[in-house]
Coordinates of C-alpha atoms in Angstrom, one line a residue:
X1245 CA -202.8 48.5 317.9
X1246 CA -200.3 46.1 317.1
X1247 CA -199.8 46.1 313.0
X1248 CA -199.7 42.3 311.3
X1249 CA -197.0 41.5 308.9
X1250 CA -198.7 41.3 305.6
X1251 CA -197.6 40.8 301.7
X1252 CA -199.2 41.9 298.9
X1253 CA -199.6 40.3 296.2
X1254 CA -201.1 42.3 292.9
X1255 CA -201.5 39.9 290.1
X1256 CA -204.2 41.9 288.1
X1257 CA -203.3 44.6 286.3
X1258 CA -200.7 46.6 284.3
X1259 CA -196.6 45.6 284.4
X1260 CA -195.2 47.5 281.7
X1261 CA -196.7 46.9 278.5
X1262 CA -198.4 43.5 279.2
X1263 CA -201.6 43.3 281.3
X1264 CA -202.3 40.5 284.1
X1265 CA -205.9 38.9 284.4
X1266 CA -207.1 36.0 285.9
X1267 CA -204.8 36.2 288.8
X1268 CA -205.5 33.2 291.2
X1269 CA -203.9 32.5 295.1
X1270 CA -203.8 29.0 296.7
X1271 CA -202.6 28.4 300.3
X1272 CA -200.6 25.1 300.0
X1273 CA -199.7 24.1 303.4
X1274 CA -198.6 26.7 306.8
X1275 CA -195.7 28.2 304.8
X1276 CA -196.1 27.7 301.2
X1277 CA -198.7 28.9 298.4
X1278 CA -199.4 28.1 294.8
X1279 CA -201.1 30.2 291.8
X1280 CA -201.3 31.6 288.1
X1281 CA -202.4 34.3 286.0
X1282 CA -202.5 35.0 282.4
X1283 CA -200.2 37.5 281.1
X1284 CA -202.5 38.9 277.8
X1285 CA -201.4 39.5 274.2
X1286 CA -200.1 42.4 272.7
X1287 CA -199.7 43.4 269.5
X1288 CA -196.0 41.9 269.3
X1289 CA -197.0 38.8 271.0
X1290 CA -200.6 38.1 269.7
X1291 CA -201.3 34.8 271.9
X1292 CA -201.7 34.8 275.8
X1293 CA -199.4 33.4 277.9
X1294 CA -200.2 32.1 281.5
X1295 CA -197.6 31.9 284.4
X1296 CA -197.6 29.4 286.8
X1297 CA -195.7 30.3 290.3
X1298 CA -195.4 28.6 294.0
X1299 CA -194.2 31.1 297.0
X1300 CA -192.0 29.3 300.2
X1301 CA -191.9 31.4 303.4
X1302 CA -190.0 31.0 306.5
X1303 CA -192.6 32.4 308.6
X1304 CA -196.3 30.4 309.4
X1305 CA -199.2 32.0 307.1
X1306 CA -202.2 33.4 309.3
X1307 CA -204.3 34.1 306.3
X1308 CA -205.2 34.8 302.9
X1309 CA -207.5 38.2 301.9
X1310 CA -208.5 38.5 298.4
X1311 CA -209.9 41.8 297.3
X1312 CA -213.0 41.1 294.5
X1313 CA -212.8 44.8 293.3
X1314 CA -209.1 44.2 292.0
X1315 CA -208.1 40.9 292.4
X1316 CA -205.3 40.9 294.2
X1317 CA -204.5 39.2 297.8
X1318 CA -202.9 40.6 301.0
X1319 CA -201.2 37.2 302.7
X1320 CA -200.5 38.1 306.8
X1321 CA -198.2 36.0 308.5
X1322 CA -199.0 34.7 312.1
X1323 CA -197.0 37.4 315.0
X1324 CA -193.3 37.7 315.5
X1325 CA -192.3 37.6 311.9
X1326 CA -190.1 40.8 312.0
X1327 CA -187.8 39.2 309.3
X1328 CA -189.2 37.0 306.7
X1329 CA -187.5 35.1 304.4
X1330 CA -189.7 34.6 300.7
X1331 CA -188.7 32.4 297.4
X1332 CA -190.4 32.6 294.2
X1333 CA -190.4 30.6 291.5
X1334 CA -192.0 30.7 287.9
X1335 CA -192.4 28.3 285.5
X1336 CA -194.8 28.6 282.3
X1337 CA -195.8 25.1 281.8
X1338 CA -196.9 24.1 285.7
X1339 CA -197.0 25.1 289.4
X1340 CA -195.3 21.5 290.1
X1341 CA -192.1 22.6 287.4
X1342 CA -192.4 26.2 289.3
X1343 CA -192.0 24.1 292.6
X1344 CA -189.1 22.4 290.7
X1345 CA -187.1 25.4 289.6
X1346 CA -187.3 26.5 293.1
X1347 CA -185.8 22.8 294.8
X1348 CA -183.6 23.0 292.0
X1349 CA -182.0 26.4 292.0
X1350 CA -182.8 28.1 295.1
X1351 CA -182.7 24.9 297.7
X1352 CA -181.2 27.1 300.6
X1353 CA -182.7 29.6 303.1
X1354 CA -179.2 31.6 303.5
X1355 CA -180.3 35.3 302.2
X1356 CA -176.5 36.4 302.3
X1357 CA -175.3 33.2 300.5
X1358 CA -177.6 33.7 298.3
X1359 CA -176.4 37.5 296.9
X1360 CA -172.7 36.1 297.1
X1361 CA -173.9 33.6 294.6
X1362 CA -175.3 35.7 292.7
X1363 CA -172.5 38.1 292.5
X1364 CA -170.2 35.0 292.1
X1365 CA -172.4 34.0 289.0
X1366 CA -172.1 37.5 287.5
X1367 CA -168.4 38.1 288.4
X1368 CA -167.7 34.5 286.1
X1369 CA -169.4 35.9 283.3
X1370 CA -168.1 40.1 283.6
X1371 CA -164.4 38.7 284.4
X1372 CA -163.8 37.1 281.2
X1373 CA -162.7 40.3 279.8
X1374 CA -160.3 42.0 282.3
X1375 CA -159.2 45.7 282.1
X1376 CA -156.5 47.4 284.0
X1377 CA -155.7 51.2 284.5
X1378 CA -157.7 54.3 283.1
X1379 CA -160.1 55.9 285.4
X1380 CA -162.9 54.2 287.7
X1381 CA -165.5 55.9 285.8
X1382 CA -164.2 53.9 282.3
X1383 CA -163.6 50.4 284.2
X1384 CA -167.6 50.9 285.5
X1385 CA -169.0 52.4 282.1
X1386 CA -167.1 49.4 279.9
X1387 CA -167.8 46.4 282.4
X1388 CA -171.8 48.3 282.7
X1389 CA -171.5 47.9 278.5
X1390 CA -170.6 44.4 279.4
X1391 CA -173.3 43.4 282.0
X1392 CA -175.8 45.3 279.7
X1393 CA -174.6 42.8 276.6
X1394 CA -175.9 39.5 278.6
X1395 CA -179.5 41.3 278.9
X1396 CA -181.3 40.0 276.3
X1397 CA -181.0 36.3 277.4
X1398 CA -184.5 35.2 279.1
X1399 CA -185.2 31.6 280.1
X1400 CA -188.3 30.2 280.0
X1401 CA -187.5 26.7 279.7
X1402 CA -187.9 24.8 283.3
X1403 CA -185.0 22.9 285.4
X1404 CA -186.3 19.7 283.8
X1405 CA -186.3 21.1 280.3
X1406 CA -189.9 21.7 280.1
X1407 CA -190.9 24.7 277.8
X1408 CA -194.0 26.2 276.7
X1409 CA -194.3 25.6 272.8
X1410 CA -196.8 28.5 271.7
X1411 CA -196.1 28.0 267.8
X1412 CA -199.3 25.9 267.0
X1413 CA -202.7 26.2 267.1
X1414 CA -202.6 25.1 270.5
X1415 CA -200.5 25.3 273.2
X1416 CA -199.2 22.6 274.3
X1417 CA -195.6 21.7 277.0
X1418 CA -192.5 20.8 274.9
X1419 CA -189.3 18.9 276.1
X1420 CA -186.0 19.8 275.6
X1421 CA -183.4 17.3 275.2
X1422 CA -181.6 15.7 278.5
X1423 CA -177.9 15.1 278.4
X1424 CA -176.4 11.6 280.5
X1425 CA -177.2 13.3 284.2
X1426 CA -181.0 14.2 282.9
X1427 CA -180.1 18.1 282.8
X1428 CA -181.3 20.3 280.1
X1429 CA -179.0 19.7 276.5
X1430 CA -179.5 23.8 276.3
X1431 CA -181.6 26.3 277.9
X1432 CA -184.9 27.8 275.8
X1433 CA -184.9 31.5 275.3
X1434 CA -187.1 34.3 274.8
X1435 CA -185.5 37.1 273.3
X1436 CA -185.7 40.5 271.1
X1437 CA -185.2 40.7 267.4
X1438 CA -181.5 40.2 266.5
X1439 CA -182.1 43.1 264.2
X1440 CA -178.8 44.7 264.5
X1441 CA -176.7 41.8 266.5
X1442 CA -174.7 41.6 263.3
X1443 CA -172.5 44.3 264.6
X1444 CA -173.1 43.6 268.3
X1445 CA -173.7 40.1 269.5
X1446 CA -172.3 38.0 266.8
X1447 CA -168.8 39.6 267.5
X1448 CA -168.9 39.5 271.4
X1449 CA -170.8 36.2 272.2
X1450 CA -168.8 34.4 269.7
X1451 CA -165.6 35.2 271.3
X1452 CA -166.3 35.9 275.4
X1453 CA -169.5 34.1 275.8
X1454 CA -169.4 31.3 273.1
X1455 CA -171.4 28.8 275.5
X1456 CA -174.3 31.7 275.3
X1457 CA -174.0 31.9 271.8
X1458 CA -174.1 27.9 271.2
X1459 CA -177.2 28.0 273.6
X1460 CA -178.7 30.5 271.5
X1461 CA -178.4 28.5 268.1
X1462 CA -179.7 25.5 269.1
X1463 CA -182.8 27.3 271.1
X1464 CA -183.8 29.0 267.6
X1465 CA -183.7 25.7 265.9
X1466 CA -186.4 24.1 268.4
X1467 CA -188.2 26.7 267.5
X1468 CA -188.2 25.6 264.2
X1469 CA -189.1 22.1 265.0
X1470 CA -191.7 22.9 266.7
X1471 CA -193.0 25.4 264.8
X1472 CA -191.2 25.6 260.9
X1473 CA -189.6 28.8 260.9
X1474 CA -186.5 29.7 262.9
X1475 CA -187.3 33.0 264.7
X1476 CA -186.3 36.7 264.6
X1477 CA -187.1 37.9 268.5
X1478 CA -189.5 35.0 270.4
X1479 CA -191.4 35.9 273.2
X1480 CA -194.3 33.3 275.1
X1481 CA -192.6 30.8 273.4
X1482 CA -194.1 31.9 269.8
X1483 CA -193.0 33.9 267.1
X1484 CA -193.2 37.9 267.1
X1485 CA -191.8 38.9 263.3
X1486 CA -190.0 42.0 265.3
X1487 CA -188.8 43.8 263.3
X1488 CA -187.8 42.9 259.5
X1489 CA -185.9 40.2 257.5
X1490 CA -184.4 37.3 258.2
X1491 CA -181.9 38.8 261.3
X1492 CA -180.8 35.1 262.5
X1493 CA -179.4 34.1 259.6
X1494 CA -176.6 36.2 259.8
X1495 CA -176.0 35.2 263.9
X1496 CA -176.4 31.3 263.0
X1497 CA -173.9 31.6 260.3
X1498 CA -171.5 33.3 262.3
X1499 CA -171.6 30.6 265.0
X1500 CA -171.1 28.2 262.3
X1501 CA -167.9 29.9 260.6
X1502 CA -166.7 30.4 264.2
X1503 CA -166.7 26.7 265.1
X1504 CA -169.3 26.8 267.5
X1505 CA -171.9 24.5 266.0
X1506 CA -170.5 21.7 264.1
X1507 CA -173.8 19.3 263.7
X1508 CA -176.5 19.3 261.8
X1509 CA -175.5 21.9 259.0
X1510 CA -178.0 21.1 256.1
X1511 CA -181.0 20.7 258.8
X1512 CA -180.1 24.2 259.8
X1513 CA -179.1 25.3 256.0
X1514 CA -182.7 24.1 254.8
X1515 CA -184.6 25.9 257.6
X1516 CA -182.2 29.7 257.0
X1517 CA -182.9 29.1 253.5
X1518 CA -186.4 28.3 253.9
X1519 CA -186.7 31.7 255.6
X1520 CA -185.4 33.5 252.6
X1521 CA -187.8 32.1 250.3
X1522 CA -191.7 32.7 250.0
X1523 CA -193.4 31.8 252.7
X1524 CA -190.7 31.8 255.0
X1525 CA -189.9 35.1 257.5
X1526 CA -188.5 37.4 255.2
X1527 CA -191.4 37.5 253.7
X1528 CA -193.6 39.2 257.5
X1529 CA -193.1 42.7 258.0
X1530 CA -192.7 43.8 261.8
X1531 CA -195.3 42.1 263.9
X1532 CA -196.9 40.9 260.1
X1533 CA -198.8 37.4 261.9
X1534 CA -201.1 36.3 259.5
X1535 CA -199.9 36.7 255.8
X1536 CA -196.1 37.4 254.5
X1537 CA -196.7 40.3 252.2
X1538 CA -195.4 43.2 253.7
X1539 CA -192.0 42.1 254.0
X1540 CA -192.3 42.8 249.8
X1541 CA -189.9 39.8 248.9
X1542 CA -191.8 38.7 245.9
X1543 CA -190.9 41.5 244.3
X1544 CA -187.0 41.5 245.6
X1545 CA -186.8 38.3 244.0
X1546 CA -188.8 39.0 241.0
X1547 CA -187.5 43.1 240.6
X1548 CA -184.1 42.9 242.7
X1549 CA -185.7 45.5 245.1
X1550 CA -188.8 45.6 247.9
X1551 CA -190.7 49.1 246.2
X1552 CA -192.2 51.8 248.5
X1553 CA -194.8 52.0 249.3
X1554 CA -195.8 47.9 248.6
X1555 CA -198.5 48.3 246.7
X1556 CA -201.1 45.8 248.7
X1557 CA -201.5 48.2 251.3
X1558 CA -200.6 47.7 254.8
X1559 CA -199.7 44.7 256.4
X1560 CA -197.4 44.9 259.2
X1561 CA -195.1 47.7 260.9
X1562 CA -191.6 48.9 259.0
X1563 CA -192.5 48.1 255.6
X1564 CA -190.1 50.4 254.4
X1565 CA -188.8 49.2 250.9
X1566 CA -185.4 50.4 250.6
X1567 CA -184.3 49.5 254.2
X1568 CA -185.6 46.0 253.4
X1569 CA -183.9 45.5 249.8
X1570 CA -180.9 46.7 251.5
X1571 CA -181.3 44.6 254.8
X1572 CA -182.3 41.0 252.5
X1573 CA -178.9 41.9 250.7
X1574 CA -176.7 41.3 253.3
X1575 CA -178.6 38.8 254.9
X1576 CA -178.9 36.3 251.6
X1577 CA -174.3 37.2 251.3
X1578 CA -174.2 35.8 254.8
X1579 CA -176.5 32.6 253.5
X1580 CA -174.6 32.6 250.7
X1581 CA -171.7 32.1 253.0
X1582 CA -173.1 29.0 254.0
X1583 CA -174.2 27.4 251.1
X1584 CA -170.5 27.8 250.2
X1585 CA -169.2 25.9 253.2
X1586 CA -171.5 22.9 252.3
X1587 CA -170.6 22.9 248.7
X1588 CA -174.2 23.8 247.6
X1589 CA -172.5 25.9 244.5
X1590 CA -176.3 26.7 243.0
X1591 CA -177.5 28.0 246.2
X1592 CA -174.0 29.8 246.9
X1593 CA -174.6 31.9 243.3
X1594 CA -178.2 32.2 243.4
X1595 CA -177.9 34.2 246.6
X1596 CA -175.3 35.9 245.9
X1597 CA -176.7 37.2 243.2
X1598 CA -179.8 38.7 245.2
X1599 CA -176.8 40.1 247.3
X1600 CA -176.3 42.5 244.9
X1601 CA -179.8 43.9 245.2
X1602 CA -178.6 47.2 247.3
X1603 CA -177.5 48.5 244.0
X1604 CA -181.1 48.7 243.0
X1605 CA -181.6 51.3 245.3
X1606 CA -179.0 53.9 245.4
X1607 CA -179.5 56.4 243.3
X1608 CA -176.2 57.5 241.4
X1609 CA -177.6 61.0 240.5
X1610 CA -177.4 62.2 244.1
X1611 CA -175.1 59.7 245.6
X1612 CA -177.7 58.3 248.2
X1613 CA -179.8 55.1 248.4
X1614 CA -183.4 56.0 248.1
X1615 CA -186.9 54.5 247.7
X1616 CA -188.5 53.0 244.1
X1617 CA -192.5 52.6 243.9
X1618 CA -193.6 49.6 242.1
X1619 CA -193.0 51.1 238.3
X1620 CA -189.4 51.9 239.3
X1621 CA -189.5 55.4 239.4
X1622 CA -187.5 57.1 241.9
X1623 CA -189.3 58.6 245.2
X1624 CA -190.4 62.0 244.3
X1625 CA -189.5 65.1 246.7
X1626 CA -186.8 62.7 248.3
X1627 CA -184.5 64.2 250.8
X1628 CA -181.7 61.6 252.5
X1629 CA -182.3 63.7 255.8
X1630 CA -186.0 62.9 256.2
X1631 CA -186.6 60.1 258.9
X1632 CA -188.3 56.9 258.3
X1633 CA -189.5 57.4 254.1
X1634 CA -188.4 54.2 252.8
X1635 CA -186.0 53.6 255.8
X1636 CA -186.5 51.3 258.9
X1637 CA -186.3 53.5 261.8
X1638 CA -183.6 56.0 260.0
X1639 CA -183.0 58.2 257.1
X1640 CA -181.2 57.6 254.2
X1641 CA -178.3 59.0 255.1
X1642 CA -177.9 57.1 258.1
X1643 CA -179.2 54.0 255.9
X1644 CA -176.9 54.3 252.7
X1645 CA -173.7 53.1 254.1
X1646 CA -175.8 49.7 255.4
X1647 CA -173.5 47.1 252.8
X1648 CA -171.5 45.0 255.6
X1649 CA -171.2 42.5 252.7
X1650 CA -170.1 45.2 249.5
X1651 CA -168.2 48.0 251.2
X1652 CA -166.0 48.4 247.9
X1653 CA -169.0 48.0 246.1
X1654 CA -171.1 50.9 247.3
X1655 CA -167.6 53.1 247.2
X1656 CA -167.5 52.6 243.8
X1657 CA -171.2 53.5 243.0
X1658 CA -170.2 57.1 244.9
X1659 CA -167.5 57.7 242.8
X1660 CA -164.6 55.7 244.5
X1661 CA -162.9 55.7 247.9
X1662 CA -162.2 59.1 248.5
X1663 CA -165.4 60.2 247.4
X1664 CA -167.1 58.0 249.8
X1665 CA -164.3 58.9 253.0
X1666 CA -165.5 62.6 251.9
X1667 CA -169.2 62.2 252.4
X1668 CA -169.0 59.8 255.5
X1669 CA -166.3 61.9 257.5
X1670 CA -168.5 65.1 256.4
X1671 CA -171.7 63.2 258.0
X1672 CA -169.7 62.4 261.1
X1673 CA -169.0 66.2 261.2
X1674 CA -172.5 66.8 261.6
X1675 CA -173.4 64.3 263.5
X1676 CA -171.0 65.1 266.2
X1677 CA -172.7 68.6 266.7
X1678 CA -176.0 66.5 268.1
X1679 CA -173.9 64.3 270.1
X1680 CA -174.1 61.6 267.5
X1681 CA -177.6 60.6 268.7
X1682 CA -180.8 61.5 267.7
X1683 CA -181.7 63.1 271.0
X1684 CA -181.6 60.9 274.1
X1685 CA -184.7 58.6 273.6
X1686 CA -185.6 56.1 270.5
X1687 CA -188.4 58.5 270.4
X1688 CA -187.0 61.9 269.9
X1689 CA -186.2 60.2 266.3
X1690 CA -188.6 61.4 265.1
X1691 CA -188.4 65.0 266.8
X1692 CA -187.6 67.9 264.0
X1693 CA -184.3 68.9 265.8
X1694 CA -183.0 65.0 265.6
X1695 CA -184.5 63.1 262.6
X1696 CA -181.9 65.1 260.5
X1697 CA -178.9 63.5 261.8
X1698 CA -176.9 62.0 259.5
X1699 CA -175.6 59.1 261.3
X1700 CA -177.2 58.1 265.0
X1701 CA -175.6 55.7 267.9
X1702 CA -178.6 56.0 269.3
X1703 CA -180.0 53.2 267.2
X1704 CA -178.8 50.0 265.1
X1705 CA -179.0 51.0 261.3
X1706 CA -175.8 53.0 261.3
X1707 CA -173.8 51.9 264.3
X1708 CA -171.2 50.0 262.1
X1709 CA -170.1 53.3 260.0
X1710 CA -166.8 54.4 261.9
X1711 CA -165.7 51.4 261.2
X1712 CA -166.5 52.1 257.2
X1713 CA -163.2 53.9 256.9
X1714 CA -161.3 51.0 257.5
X1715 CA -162.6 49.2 254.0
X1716 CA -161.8 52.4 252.3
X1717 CA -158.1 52.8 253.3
X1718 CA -159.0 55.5 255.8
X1719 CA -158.4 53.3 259.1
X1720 CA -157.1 56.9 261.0
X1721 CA -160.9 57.7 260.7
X1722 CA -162.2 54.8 262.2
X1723 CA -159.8 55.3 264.8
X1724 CA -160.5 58.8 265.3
X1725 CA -164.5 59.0 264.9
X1726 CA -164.8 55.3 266.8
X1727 CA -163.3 57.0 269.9
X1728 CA -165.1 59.9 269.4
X1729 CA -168.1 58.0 269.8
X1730 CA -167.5 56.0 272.4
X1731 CA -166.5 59.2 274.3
X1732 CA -169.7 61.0 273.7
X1733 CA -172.6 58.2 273.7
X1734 CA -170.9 55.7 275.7
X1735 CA -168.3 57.2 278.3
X1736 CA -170.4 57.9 281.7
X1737 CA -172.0 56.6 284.5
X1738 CA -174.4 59.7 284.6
X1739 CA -178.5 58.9 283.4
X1740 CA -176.9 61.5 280.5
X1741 CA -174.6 59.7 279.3
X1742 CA -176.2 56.2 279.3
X1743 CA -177.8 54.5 276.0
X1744 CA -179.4 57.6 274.8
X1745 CA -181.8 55.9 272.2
X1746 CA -182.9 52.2 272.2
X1747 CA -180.6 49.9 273.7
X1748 CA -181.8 47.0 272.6
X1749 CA -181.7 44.8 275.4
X1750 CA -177.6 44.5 275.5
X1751 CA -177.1 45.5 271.5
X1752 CA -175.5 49.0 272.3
X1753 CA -173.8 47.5 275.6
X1754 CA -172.2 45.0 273.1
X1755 CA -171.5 47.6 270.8
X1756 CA -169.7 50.0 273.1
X1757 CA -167.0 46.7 274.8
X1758 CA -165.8 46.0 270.9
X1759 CA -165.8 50.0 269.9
X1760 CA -163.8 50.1 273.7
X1761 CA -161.8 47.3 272.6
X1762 CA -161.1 48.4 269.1
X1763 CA -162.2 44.9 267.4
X1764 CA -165.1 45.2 265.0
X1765 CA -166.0 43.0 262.3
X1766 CA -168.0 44.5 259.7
X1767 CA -169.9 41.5 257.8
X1768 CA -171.0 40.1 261.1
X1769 CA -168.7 37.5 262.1
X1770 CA -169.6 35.5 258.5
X1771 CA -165.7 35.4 257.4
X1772 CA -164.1 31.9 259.4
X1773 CA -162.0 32.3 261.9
X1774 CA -159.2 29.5 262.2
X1775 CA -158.1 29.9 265.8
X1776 CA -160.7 30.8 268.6
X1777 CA -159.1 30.6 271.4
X1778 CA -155.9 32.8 269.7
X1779 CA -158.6 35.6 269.2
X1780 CA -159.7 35.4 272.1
X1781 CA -156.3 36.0 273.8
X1782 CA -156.3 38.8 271.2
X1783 CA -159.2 40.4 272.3
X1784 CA -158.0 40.0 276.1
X1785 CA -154.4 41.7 275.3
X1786 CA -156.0 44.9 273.3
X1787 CA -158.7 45.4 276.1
X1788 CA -155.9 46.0 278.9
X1789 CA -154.1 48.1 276.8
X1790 CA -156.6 50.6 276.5
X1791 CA -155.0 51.6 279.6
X1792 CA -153.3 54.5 278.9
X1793 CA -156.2 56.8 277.3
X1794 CA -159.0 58.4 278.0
X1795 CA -162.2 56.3 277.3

């Protein structure tokens, strides 16, 4: 018996974390087919989202199956279709903008013309940075870093500019803005928190993919047209509160100081600072949807610190009091950085000010930063080495050394600069014994063997300290301990010796190119920079000379 050519589509059912009702299969004419299906909320993305999507084949459709116990469909395709040619599109507004994207983007039926523009497409963006010499294994491991970096960038904005706007009460199709030809001004973007992209994305975009980075900026602020808050990590095309604090401050600034967005600065200045007060983002803790208590920033502006535990209870994920205080610190310095550039001298010393809140926290009788309860008394039975009390997905030791802004600052609360080289080249001591990860999944974190480690690549709150040593006259240790690192948690191609930990969706690929490179800027990218395109022929010149060792 002669088999029939048959595809299967499963639209019901579990794809990762997100499950897929409603699934629904048109025929459309002899070779094309139409459908939806809703992808349902989770606990980061608390609203539905349905996805429209319309199917071209090169072969003749015989017919359509649908199976009532699981909702899926089994397509078979008339005889003699030994080689079938198949295009997808997706679209979350509308089948006919699904149909669009496809006439749009994917016009051809040449299969091989196809991949070569794809790897033409990735080649432009990977070949901006060029290395030479060293061994094949380094040149794939730094340009894998690389590809990993551009991960995080997920369209869901259509070829026409059409978006889905989930920030309301209702959904409802938004519109980007056309240029003279009637293409898209920008493209609209979901994306993960930028919890982290401080020391990761704001260095890297801004100088090899400053297009992506402009994108970016102006994405976030439609979001806060549309919805009144400028975002942390969208997904659906709605707000998630990933994570903590106000993490796009710091990435909008530094496209700002870099030169990359040059027009409206006090519409984008009112809606940062708007996050930073009550009401506004800072305020959520992780995946916090319906109040802004947990984020605890009442009592950062009121006390100078967020206490631990808040005392209302519960009302999101990571409500972790000295991580915050310490996290809101750096993030109102870089809005202070702003507020400065547009002469707003008030604003520029009022948040300056509450950048000085991490002092709040560290505890000068034992040298480490470390959680207050709402009577500021000290967290009782404290030790720096236990994982996640008062610290956002860390320990205090990993946590302490998180002052981009105040380097000098928290070395003098230690003691000085050789007190604080002593402790941080002690902890990288440690640390190298685990492999400077805390095992080799975001999970093991919290395994006994790991959750000690004193400072973890495996994860974003201490990524940034090789590069400590260099504020405190020490820059042989950053040079010494940065390529230390990158050897150990970022120097194969084996499953091993990938991103053992969360990688963030391209933060640790970003994070190994600069350590690889050897430029790292510690406040975020906040600090202007006069001459792009001479730092970016910087960047190129230091990456080929890597050359001559090992990686």
């Amino acid at each position: 018996m002669k088999k029939k050519a048959a595809i299967l589509f499963n639209l019901n059912g579990m794809l990762g974390p997100n499950e897929n009702t409603d699934g629904l299969l048109e025929q459309i004419n002899g070779h094309s087919l139409k459908g939806q299906l809703v992808i349902k909320e989770t606990s980061r993305r608390p609203k539905p989202v349905k996805l429209f999507f319309t199917i071209d084949l090169n072969a003749e459709i015989a017919s359509i199956e649908h199976d009532d116990k699981t909702g899926n469909y089994i397509v078979f395709l008339e005889d003699g279709a030994d080689e079938v040619l198949m295009k997808a599109g997706i679209s979350y507004t509308s089948v006919e903008n699904a149909k669009g994207n496809i006439d749009s983007e994917l016009a051809e039926w040449d299969f091989e013309q196809t991949v070569e523009d794809s790897k033409k497409e990735w080649n432009g963006l990977l070949e901006r940075i060029k290395v030479e010499g060293n061994t094949e294994i380094a040149q794939k491991r730094f340009y894998t870093d690389l590809w990993h970096s551009l991960q995080g960038r997920r369209i869901i904005s259509d070829a026409n500019g059409a978006y889905p706007d989930n920030t309301g009460e209702a959904f409802k199709v938004g519109q980007l803005p056309l240029d003279d030809s009637g293409k898209p001004k920008f493209n609209h973007y979901n994306s993960d928190s930028f919890w982290g992209a401080q020391w990761t994305l704001n260095t890297l975009w801004g100088l090899v993919y400053p297009d992506i980075m402009e994108e970016f900026v102006n994405s976030l602020m439609q979001y806060y047209e549309d919805g009144g808050m400028v975002p942390r990590g969208p997904s659906g095309g709605n707000y998630t509160y990933v994570m903590t604090g106000a993490s796009s401050t710091p990435f909008i600034v530094s496209a700002i100081q870099k030169g990359l967005i040059t027009e409206d600065l006090e519409e984008i200045y009112q809606a940062l600072k708007k996050n930073h007060m009550p009401g506004g983002i800072m305020g959520k803790a992780g995946y916090e949807h319906n109040t802004t208590i947990g984020g605890g920033l009442k009592y950062y502006i009121e006390n100078g610190y967020v206490p631990h535990p808040i005392p209302e209870g519960k009302f999101g994920g990571h409500q972790d009091g000295a991580s915050m205080t310490m996290e809101y610190a750096y993030q109102d310095w870089t809005l202070a950085q702003l507020a400065k550039k547009l002469g707003k001298t008030i604003d520029y010393d009022y948040f300056l000010k509450r950048s000085e809140n991490y002092k709040n926290v560290f505890d000068t009788s034992i040298g480490w930063m470390r959680p207050k309860d709402i009577s500021g008394k000290w967290g009782e039975n404290y030790s720096p080495y236990e994982h996640e009390n008062g610290f956002i997905e860390s320990n205090g030791a990993q946590s302490t050394w998180f002052v981009p802004h105040d380097e000098e600052g928290l070395a003098r609360l230690m003691g000085g600069k050789s007190a604080a080289v002593e402790k941080l080249n002690e902890q990288f001591k440690t640390a190298e014994k685990l492999g400077f990860t805390a095992g080799n999944s975001h999970s093991q974190e919290l395994h006994p063997e790991y959750r000690n480690i004193p400072i973890n690549y495996g994860n974003q709150p201490s990524i940034q300290t090789a590069f400590i040593f260099n504020k405190l006259d020490r820059p042989d240790l950053t040079q010494y301990w940065s390529r230390r690192v990158a050897n150990t948690v970022f120097g194969g191609l084996s499953p091993s010796t990938g991103y053992n930990g969360d990688e963030d969706q391209g933060l640790m690929g970003s994070l190994a190119v600069l350590m690889k490179i050897g430029l790292f800027q510690m406040n975020g990218g906040l600090r202007r920079i006069q001459n792009m395109n001479l730092e970016v022929q910087v960047l190129i010149k230091l990456v080929s000379v890597f050359r001559t060792e090992k990686v």
